[in-house]
Tab-separated table of C-alpha atoms in Angstrom:
chain	number	residue	atom	x	y	z
A	1	UNK	CA	108.716	82.998	74.531
A	2	UNK	CA	106.338	85.797	74.967
A	3	UNK	CA	105.378	88.133	72.071
A	4	UNK	CA	104.530	90.984	74.618
A	5	UNK	CA	106.340	94.175	73.737
A	6	UNK	CA	108.831	95.509	76.109
A	7	UNK	CA	108.727	99.239	76.923
A	8	UNK	CA	111.474	101.072	78.210
A	9	UNK	CA	111.575	104.124	80.464
A	10	UNK	CA	114.620	106.496	81.380
A	11	UNK	CA	113.973	108.391	84.482
A	12	UNK	CA	115.959	110.340	86.929
A	13	UNK	CA	115.401	109.537	90.883
A	14	UNK	CA	117.239	111.020	93.303
A	15	UNK	CA	119.747	112.462	90.948
A	16	UNK	CA	120.423	109.139	89.494
A	17	UNK	CA	119.369	107.925	85.735
A	18	UNK	CA	117.832	104.616	85.481
A	19	UNK	CA	116.150	102.724	82.761
A	20	UNK	CA	113.402	100.407	83.421
A	21	UNK	CA	112.515	97.695	80.799
A	22	UNK	CA	109.346	95.679	81.140
A	23	UNK	CA	106.153	94.627	79.945
A	24	UNK	CA	103.988	97.031	81.803
A	25	UNK	CA	102.375	100.165	80.161
A	26	UNK	CA	104.522	103.238	79.597
A	27	UNK	CA	101.773	104.610	81.725
A	28	UNK	CA	101.965	102.119	84.441
A	29	UNK	CA	105.769	102.504	84.545
A	30	UNK	CA	105.849	106.411	84.660
A	31	UNK	CA	103.251	106.277	87.686
A	32	UNK	CA	105.441	103.817	89.119
A	33	UNK	CA	108.570	106.113	88.863
A	34	UNK	CA	106.724	109.002	90.282
A	35	UNK	CA	105.572	107.073	93.321
A	36	UNK	CA	108.871	105.676	93.914
A	37	UNK	CA	110.325	109.269	93.582
A	38	UNK	CA	107.547	110.877	95.751
A	39	UNK	CA	108.135	107.986	98.695
A	40	UNK	CA	111.965	108.308	98.472
A	41	UNK	CA	111.411	112.241	98.830
A	42	UNK	CA	109.409	111.424	101.868
A	43	UNK	CA	111.770	109.091	103.520
A	44	UNK	CA	114.660	111.407	102.899
A	45	UNK	CA	112.663	114.721	104.418
A	46	UNK	CA	111.836	112.708	107.644
A	47	UNK	CA	115.516	111.086	107.758
A	48	UNK	CA	117.634	113.707	106.225
A	49	UNK	CA	120.856	112.069	107.244
A	50	UNK	CA	119.656	108.605	105.648
A	51	UNK	CA	121.962	106.812	103.113
A	52	UNK	CA	120.810	106.421	99.807
A	53	UNK	CA	121.145	102.644	100.249
A	54	UNK	CA	119.412	102.635	103.526
A	55	UNK	CA	116.438	104.653	102.188
A	56	UNK	CA	116.304	102.272	99.340
A	57	UNK	CA	116.110	99.497	101.527
A	58	UNK	CA	113.399	101.308	103.650
A	59	UNK	CA	111.379	101.741	100.590
A	60	UNK	CA	111.570	98.310	99.129
A	61	UNK	CA	110.631	96.960	102.631
A	62	UNK	CA	107.560	99.314	102.647
A	63	UNK	CA	106.356	98.308	99.296
A	64	UNK	CA	106.459	94.517	100.034
A	65	UNK	CA	105.076	94.919	103.419
A	66	UNK	CA	101.919	96.585	101.642
A	67	UNK	CA	102.033	94.050	98.916
A	68	UNK	CA	101.497	91.368	101.602
A	69	UNK	CA	98.905	93.309	103.562
A	70	UNK	CA	96.948	93.820	100.376
A	71	UNK	CA	97.495	90.028	99.402
A	72	UNK	CA	96.085	89.083	102.710
A	73	UNK	CA	93.037	91.340	102.276
A	74	UNK	CA	92.260	89.662	99.001
A	75	UNK	CA	92.688	86.117	100.401
A	76	UNK	CA	90.237	87.008	103.163
A	77	UNK	CA	87.832	88.573	100.681
A	78	UNK	CA	88.125	85.434	98.298
A	79	UNK	CA	87.693	83.271	101.336
A	80	UNK	CA	84.533	84.989	102.494
A	81	UNK	CA	82.754	84.358	98.962
């Protein structure tokens, strides 16, 4: 079992209250929640009729797509070393 401290953060995102629990620092958790709220707001401004569920799926898709692009860049950099 890990001895890492579990942090808890309660946030309101798009009018809904969520409690996030994890081993990240509170600073990281707050920054993540702020970025999530910002990107969710951008999606809803660009597509005002989008449902909460569809906006969430689009946000998750964008996040995973960006993660895969960054991983690919990192892999290419490591390969060139």
